[in-house]
Amino acid sequence: MKKIPVTRPSLPPFDEYCAELRKIWDSRILTNMGEEHEAFRSALAEYLEMPGTVPFANGHLSLEAALAALRLPAGAEVITTPFSFVSTTHAIVRSGLNPVFCDVLEDGTLDPSGLEALVTERTAAILPVHVYGRVCDVDRIAAVAARHSLKVLYDAAHAFGVRYRGVPVVRYGDASVLSFHATKVFSTVEGGAVCTADPSLLQRLEDAKNFGIRDEEHCAAVGGNAKMNEFQAAMGLCNLRHIGTAIAGRHARAEQYRARLEGRPGLRIPARQEGVLPNDAYFPVFFRTQELRDRVYARLAGADIYARKYFYPLIPDLDCYAGSGAALAARVPVARQLAAGVLCLPLYADLLPEETDRICDCVIGALERG
Ligand SMILES: *Cc1c(COP(=O)(O)O)cnc(C)c1O
C-alpha cells in the first residue's frame, strides 16, 4: 500500500523553476536582494495586499526580527499561546523576553477572555497564533491591547492566503509573521516574511535581515543576517503562480474529510469560521481521549498513513520549558486537553480522493472496533 505522509510540499512544474534558475545563472547574483528577490517581494506584497512585506530566510528568524523591531523592554512579558509549534515560544525566549501562557479556545486559537488576568506592569505584547490557519479573535485581542498599550504580533505561519472579512489576515495586529517552510501551504523551501503597515517597523525589519547596512558607506543598525536568497525567491515566484490551485486542492480534500468524519462519536472537528476564507493548511481532529487518539494514530501508522500529533506535547510540557517559571505558572486546561486528543490527518494539494477515503476508512474502523 502506498505510504501517505502527513504533508507533501507543493512544487512548481520543473521547467518553470529552471526558467527562473537560468536568470540566476545569467546574472551570477545568488543573494543580496537580486532580481528574483525583488520580483518575488513585489508579487508577494501584491498577493497579500500588503505593501509592507519583508521576505526573510525563514519564519523563525522573521519572528525574532519582528519582536526585535517592536523594541519591547528587556525582560518584558509577552502573552502567548502554549498550543503552537515551539518556534513561537522559542522566539520570545531567545529575544530575552518572558513568555506568559494564556489558555486557548476549543479550536486552538488564543482565548481572549483569559488575557486581561495575565496583564501585569511588565506585559509589553501579545503573540497569538492563527493556529491551523484559523483566525484568532482579532477584535477582542486588539481591544485588550489598546486598553493596556500592548503590541500585537501575530504568528501567521499557518495562515498564508487566509482572508477575514474580505481582507488578508496579515492586515491585523502591529505585524504578522509568515513561514514559507517546505511543509507550509506556500513554500520557498525555507523562508518567511513579516508584514506590517508601520513604516518605522519596516525599516527596522530591513535592517535586521541585512546587518543594518543601508548603502556602501552606511551601516545604521546592528542587524543580523536573515536574507532570503535568489533560489528561495525563485521557488516563491513559481509557487505563487499556482497558489490558487494548491489551496483549492486542499479545500476539496478537507471537505471530503468533513463529509465523512464530522459528527462521528468520539471525535470533534472545529466548524468552519464565519467570514473567513480558509487555506486548509491542516486537518486537525480532536479525539475524546488521549487513549483513543493514540489508538487511531497507531491504526493509521499500521496502514502506512502518517498522521501527526500537532501540537503535542504542549510547549510548556516540552523538556526545555518543563519546570520553568512560565511553564509552572501556565494554567491552560483547554490547551492541555486539545494536545492530548489532537491528530492532524494528512492534507496536501495533491492528496487523492481515494487516499482520503482510505484514511477515513481507517479512522472510522479504529473508532468502531475500539
Ligand atoms: C513553521 C512555524 C514557524 C517557524 O517557521 P520556519 O519557517 O519553519 O522557521 C513558526 N510558528 C509556527 C506556528 C510554525 O508552524
Coordinates of C-alpha atoms and ligand atoms in Angstrom, one line a residue:
M1 CA 0.0 0.0 0.0
K2 CA 1.3 3.5 -0.9
K3 CA 2.7 5.5 2.0
I4 CA 0.7 8.6 2.8
P5 CA 2.7 11.3 4.6
V6 CA 1.1 14.0 6.8
T7 CA 2.1 16.6 4.3
R8 CA 3.9 16.8 0.9
P9 CA 5.4 20.0 -0.4
S10 CA 3.8 21.6 -3.5
L11 CA 6.4 22.1 -6.3
P12 CA 6.0 24.1 -9.5
P13 CA 6.5 22.3 -12.9
F14 CA 10.2 21.5 -13.1
D15 CA 10.7 23.6 -16.3
E16 CA 9.2 26.6 -14.7
Y17 CA 11.7 26.6 -11.9
C18 CA 14.5 26.0 -14.4
A19 CA 13.5 29.1 -16.3
E20 CA 14.0 31.2 -13.1
L21 CA 17.3 29.4 -12.5
R22 CA 18.5 30.4 -16.0
K23 CA 18.1 34.0 -14.9
I24 CA 20.2 33.4 -11.8
W25 CA 22.9 31.7 -13.9
D26 CA 23.0 34.6 -16.3
S27 CA 23.2 37.3 -13.6
R28 CA 25.5 35.4 -11.2
I29 CA 23.6 37.1 -8.4
L30 CA 22.8 34.5 -5.9
T31 CA 21.6 36.5 -2.9
N32 CA 21.5 40.1 -1.5
M33 CA 18.2 41.1 -2.9
G34 CA 18.8 40.4 -6.6
E35 CA 16.2 40.3 -9.4
E36 CA 14.4 37.2 -8.2
H37 CA 14.1 38.6 -4.7
E38 CA 12.7 41.9 -5.9
A39 CA 10.3 40.2 -8.3
F40 CA 9.2 37.9 -5.5
R41 CA 8.9 40.6 -3.0
S42 CA 6.5 42.7 -5.2
A43 CA 4.5 39.6 -6.3
L44 CA 4.1 38.6 -2.6
A45 CA 3.2 42.1 -1.5
E46 CA 0.6 42.2 -4.2
Y47 CA -0.9 38.8 -3.4
L48 CA -1.0 39.7 0.3
E49 CA -2.3 43.2 -0.4
M50 CA 0.3 44.4 2.0
P51 CA 3.0 46.8 0.6
G52 CA 4.9 46.5 3.8
T53 CA 6.1 42.9 3.3
V54 CA 9.7 41.9 4.0
P55 CA 11.0 38.5 3.0
F56 CA 13.2 36.5 5.3
A57 CA 15.4 33.4 5.3
N58 CA 12.8 31.5 7.3
G59 CA 9.7 32.0 9.6
H60 CA 11.6 31.7 12.8
L61 CA 14.0 34.5 12.0
S62 CA 11.1 36.6 10.9
L63 CA 9.5 36.1 14.3
E64 CA 12.8 37.1 16.1
A65 CA 13.2 40.1 13.8
A66 CA 9.6 41.3 14.3
L67 CA 10.0 41.0 18.1
A68 CA 13.2 43.0 18.0
A69 CA 11.6 45.6 15.7
L70 CA 8.9 46.1 18.3
R71 CA 11.6 47.3 20.8
L72 CA 10.0 45.8 23.8
P73 CA 11.8 46.5 27.1
A74 CA 14.4 43.8 28.0
G75 CA 12.8 41.1 30.1
A76 CA 9.3 42.2 29.3
E77 CA 6.4 39.7 29.4
V78 CA 4.8 38.5 26.2
I79 CA 1.4 36.8 26.5
T80 CA 1.3 33.9 24.1
T81 CA -0.3 30.5 23.4
P82 CA 1.0 27.2 24.6
F83 CA -0.7 25.4 21.7
S84 CA 1.7 26.1 18.8
F85 CA 4.9 24.9 17.1
V86 CA 7.9 25.5 19.5
S87 CA 9.2 28.4 17.3
T88 CA 6.6 30.8 18.8
T89 CA 7.8 30.5 22.4
H90 CA 11.5 30.0 21.4
A91 CA 11.4 33.3 19.6
I92 CA 10.2 35.1 22.7
V93 CA 12.7 33.5 25.0
R94 CA 15.6 33.9 22.5
S95 CA 14.7 37.6 22.3
G96 CA 15.3 38.0 26.1
L97 CA 11.6 38.2 26.8
N98 CA 9.4 36.2 29.1
P99 CA 6.5 34.1 27.7
V100 CA 3.3 34.1 29.7
F101 CA 0.9 31.3 28.6
C102 CA -2.7 32.1 28.0
D103 CA -5.3 29.3 27.5
V104 CA -7.0 28.7 24.2
L105 CA -10.5 28.1 22.8
E106 CA -11.8 24.8 21.7
D107 CA -10.4 25.4 18.2
G108 CA -6.9 26.1 19.4
T109 CA -6.8 29.9 19.0
L110 CA -6.0 32.2 21.9
D111 CA -8.9 32.6 24.4
P112 CA -9.2 36.4 24.6
S113 CA -11.2 36.2 27.8
G114 CA -8.1 34.9 29.6
L115 CA -5.9 37.8 28.5
E116 CA -6.8 40.6 30.9
A117 CA -6.0 38.5 34.0
L118 CA -2.5 37.9 32.7
V119 CA -1.6 41.5 32.1
T120 CA 1.0 42.9 34.6
E121 CA 3.0 46.1 34.6
R122 CA 5.7 44.1 32.8
T123 CA 3.5 43.0 29.9
A124 CA 4.6 44.5 26.6
A125 CA 3.0 42.4 23.9
I126 CA 0.6 39.7 22.9
L127 CA 1.8 37.0 20.4
P128 CA -1.2 34.9 19.3
V129 CA -1.1 32.2 16.6
H130 CA -3.6 31.8 13.8
V131 CA -3.2 28.1 14.5
Y132 CA -4.1 25.7 11.7
G133 CA -4.9 28.8 9.7
R134 CA -7.9 29.6 12.0
V135 CA -8.3 33.3 12.6
C136 CA -7.9 34.5 16.2
D137 CA -10.5 36.8 17.7
V138 CA -8.6 39.8 16.4
D139 CA -11.1 42.3 17.6
R140 CA -11.1 41.3 21.3
I141 CA -7.3 40.9 21.2
A142 CA -7.0 44.4 19.7
A143 CA -9.3 45.8 22.4
V144 CA -7.2 44.3 25.3
A145 CA -4.0 45.5 23.6
A146 CA -5.5 49.0 23.2
R147 CA -6.6 49.1 26.9
H148 CA -3.1 48.2 28.2
S149 CA -1.0 49.8 25.4
L150 CA 0.4 46.4 24.3
K151 CA 1.8 45.5 20.9
V152 CA 0.2 42.6 19.0
L153 CA 2.4 40.4 16.8
Y154 CA 0.6 37.6 15.0
D155 CA 2.3 34.3 14.3
A156 CA 0.6 33.7 10.9
A157 CA 2.9 30.9 9.9
H158 CA -0.2 28.7 9.2
A159 CA -2.4 31.4 7.7
F160 CA -0.9 32.2 4.2
G161 CA -3.8 33.1 1.9
V162 CA -6.4 33.3 4.7
R163 CA -8.8 36.2 4.5
Y164 CA -11.0 37.6 7.2
R165 CA -13.9 39.9 6.5
G166 CA -12.6 40.3 3.0
V167 CA -9.0 41.3 3.8
P168 CA -5.9 39.2 4.2
V169 CA -5.4 38.1 7.8
V170 CA -1.9 39.6 7.9
R171 CA -3.5 43.0 8.0
Y172 CA -4.4 42.6 11.7
G173 CA -2.1 43.5 14.6
D174 CA 1.1 45.6 14.5
A175 CA 2.8 43.0 12.4
S176 CA 2.3 39.4 11.2
V177 CA 4.8 36.7 10.5
L178 CA 4.5 34.1 7.8
S179 CA 6.5 30.9 7.2
F180 CA 7.3 29.5 3.8
H181 CA 8.8 26.3 5.1
A182 CA 8.5 23.3 2.8
T183 CA 5.7 21.9 4.9
K184 CA 3.6 25.0 4.8
V185 CA 0.7 25.9 2.4
F186 CA 3.0 28.2 0.4
S187 CA 6.7 27.4 0.3
T188 CA 10.1 28.9 -0.8
V189 CA 11.8 25.7 0.6
E190 CA 12.8 27.6 3.7
G191 CA 11.6 31.2 4.0
G192 CA 9.3 33.6 5.7
A193 CA 8.1 37.2 5.8
V194 CA 7.0 39.9 8.1
C195 CA 4.0 42.1 7.1
T196 CA 3.4 45.5 8.7
A197 CA 1.8 48.8 7.9
D198 CA 4.1 50.7 10.3
P199 CA 6.9 52.4 8.3
S200 CA 9.3 52.5 11.3
L201 CA 8.9 48.8 11.9
L202 CA 9.5 48.2 8.2
Q203 CA 12.9 50.0 8.3
R204 CA 14.0 48.0 11.4
L205 CA 13.0 44.8 9.7
E206 CA 15.1 45.6 6.6
D207 CA 18.0 46.4 9.0
A208 CA 17.5 43.2 10.9
K209 CA 17.9 41.0 7.9
N210 CA 21.0 42.6 6.3
F211 CA 23.3 43.7 9.1
G212 CA 21.8 47.2 9.2
I213 CA 23.6 48.0 6.0
R214 CA 21.8 50.9 4.2
D215 CA 24.3 51.5 1.4
E216 CA 28.1 51.1 0.7
E217 CA 29.1 53.6 3.4
H218 CA 26.3 53.5 5.9
C219 CA 25.5 50.9 8.5
A220 CA 22.7 52.3 10.6
A221 CA 21.8 49.4 12.9
V222 CA 23.3 46.3 14.5
G223 CA 21.4 43.9 12.3
G224 CA 21.9 40.2 11.7
N225 CA 21.7 38.1 8.6
A226 CA 18.3 36.7 7.7
K227 CA 18.0 37.4 4.0
M228 CA 16.1 35.3 1.6
N229 CA 18.3 34.2 -1.3
E230 CA 17.7 34.1 -5.0
F231 CA 16.9 30.4 -5.2
Q232 CA 14.3 30.7 -2.5
A233 CA 12.8 33.7 -4.1
A234 CA 12.7 31.9 -7.5
M235 CA 10.8 29.0 -5.8
G236 CA 8.4 31.5 -4.3
L237 CA 7.8 33.2 -7.6
C238 CA 6.9 29.9 -9.2
N239 CA 4.8 28.6 -6.3
L240 CA 2.9 31.8 -6.0
R241 CA 1.6 31.4 -9.6
H242 CA 0.0 28.1 -8.5
I243 CA -1.2 29.0 -5.0
G244 CA -4.9 29.2 -6.0
T245 CA -4.8 25.6 -7.3
A246 CA -2.9 24.4 -4.3
I247 CA -5.4 25.8 -1.8
A248 CA -8.3 24.6 -3.9
G249 CA -6.8 21.0 -3.8
R250 CA -6.5 21.2 -0.1
H251 CA -10.0 22.6 0.3
A252 CA -11.6 19.7 -1.7
R253 CA -9.9 17.1 0.4
A254 CA -10.8 18.9 3.7
E255 CA -14.4 19.0 2.6
Q256 CA -14.2 15.3 1.9
Y257 CA -12.9 14.6 5.4
R258 CA -15.7 16.8 6.8
A259 CA -18.3 14.9 4.9
R260 CA -17.1 11.5 6.1
L261 CA -15.9 12.3 9.7
E262 CA -18.0 15.1 11.1
G263 CA -20.4 14.1 13.8
R264 CA -18.8 10.7 14.4
P265 CA -18.9 9.8 18.1
G266 CA -15.5 10.1 19.8
L267 CA -14.2 12.9 17.7
R268 CA -14.7 16.6 17.1
I269 CA -13.9 18.7 14.1
P270 CA -14.0 22.5 14.6
A271 CA -16.6 24.1 12.4
R272 CA -15.7 26.5 9.6
Q273 CA -15.3 30.1 10.7
E274 CA -17.8 32.7 9.6
G275 CA -16.3 35.5 7.5
V276 CA -13.1 33.5 6.9
L277 CA -11.7 32.4 3.5
P278 CA -9.7 29.4 4.7
N279 CA -6.5 27.9 3.4
D280 CA -7.0 24.4 4.8
A281 CA -3.4 24.3 6.0
Y282 CA -4.1 21.4 8.3
F283 CA -6.9 19.0 9.1
P284 CA -7.0 18.7 12.9
V285 CA -9.3 16.2 14.5
F286 CA -9.8 16.3 18.3
F287 CA -10.5 12.9 19.8
R288 CA -12.4 12.5 23.1
T289 CA -9.4 10.9 25.0
Q290 CA -5.7 10.6 24.5
E291 CA -6.1 6.8 24.5
L292 CA -8.5 7.0 21.6
R293 CA -6.2 9.4 19.7
D294 CA -3.2 7.2 20.2
R295 CA -5.2 4.2 19.0
V296 CA -6.2 6.0 15.8
Y297 CA -2.7 7.2 15.3
A298 CA -1.3 3.6 15.7
R299 CA -4.0 2.2 13.4
L300 CA -3.2 4.7 10.7
A301 CA 0.6 4.1 11.1
G302 CA -0.1 0.4 10.7
A303 CA -1.7 1.2 7.3
D304 CA 1.2 3.3 6.2
I305 CA -0.7 6.5 6.9
Y306 CA 1.3 9.1 8.9
A307 CA -0.8 11.5 10.8
R308 CA 0.9 13.9 13.3
K309 CA 0.1 14.9 16.9
Y310 CA 0.3 18.7 16.2
F311 CA 0.6 20.1 18.9
Y312 CA 1.5 17.5 21.4
P313 CA 3.2 17.8 23.9
L314 CA 2.1 21.3 24.8
I315 CA 5.0 23.8 24.6
P316 CA 5.2 24.3 28.5
D317 CA 5.5 20.5 28.8
L318 CA 8.5 20.2 26.5
D319 CA 11.8 19.2 28.1
C320 CA 13.3 22.7 27.5
Y321 CA 10.4 24.5 29.3
A322 CA 9.2 22.0 31.8
G323 CA 9.8 23.3 35.3
S324 CA 10.5 26.9 34.1
G325 CA 8.6 29.8 35.7
A326 CA 6.4 30.3 32.7
A327 CA 5.5 26.6 32.5
L328 CA 4.7 26.3 36.2
A329 CA 2.5 29.4 36.1
A330 CA 0.7 28.1 33.0
R331 CA -3.0 27.4 33.7
V332 CA -4.1 26.1 30.4
P333 CA -6.5 23.2 30.8
V334 CA -8.2 23.6 27.4
A335 CA -4.8 23.6 25.6
R336 CA -3.7 20.6 27.6
Q337 CA -6.9 18.7 26.7
L338 CA -6.6 19.7 23.0
A339 CA -3.0 18.5 22.9
A340 CA -3.9 15.1 24.4
G341 CA -6.6 14.5 21.9
V342 CA -5.4 16.0 18.6
L343 CA -4.3 14.4 15.5
C344 CA -3.7 16.2 12.2
L345 CA -4.7 14.0 9.3
P346 CA -2.7 14.0 6.0
L347 CA -3.5 17.0 3.9
Y348 CA -1.8 18.4 0.9
A349 CA -2.6 19.9 -2.5
D350 CA -2.3 16.6 -4.5
L351 CA -3.7 14.2 -1.9
L352 CA -6.0 12.0 -3.9
P353 CA -9.8 11.5 -3.2
E354 CA -9.2 7.7 -2.9
E355 CA -6.4 8.2 -0.5
T356 CA -8.6 10.5 1.6
D357 CA -11.2 7.7 1.6
R358 CA -8.6 5.2 2.7
I359 CA -7.6 7.5 5.6
C360 CA -11.3 8.0 6.6
D361 CA -12.0 4.2 6.4
C362 CA -9.1 3.6 8.7
V363 CA -10.1 6.3 11.3
I364 CA -13.7 5.1 11.3
G365 CA -12.5 1.5 11.7
A366 CA -10.4 2.4 14.7
L367 CA -13.4 4.3 16.2
E368 CA -15.9 1.5 15.7
R369 CA -13.8 -1.6 16.5
G370 CA -12.4 0.1 19.6
Ligands
LIG1 C1 6.6 26.7 10.9 C2 6.3 27.6 12.0 C3 7.1 28.6 12.5 C4 8.6 28.7 12.0 O1 8.7 28.8 10.7 P1 10.0 28.3 9.9 O2 9.9 28.8 8.6 O3 10.0 26.8 10.0 O4 11.2 28.8 10.6 C5 6.7 29.4 13.5 N1 5.5 29.3 14.0 C6 4.6 28.4 13.6 C7 3.3 28.3 14.3 C8 5.0 27.4 12.6 O5 4.2 26.5 12.3

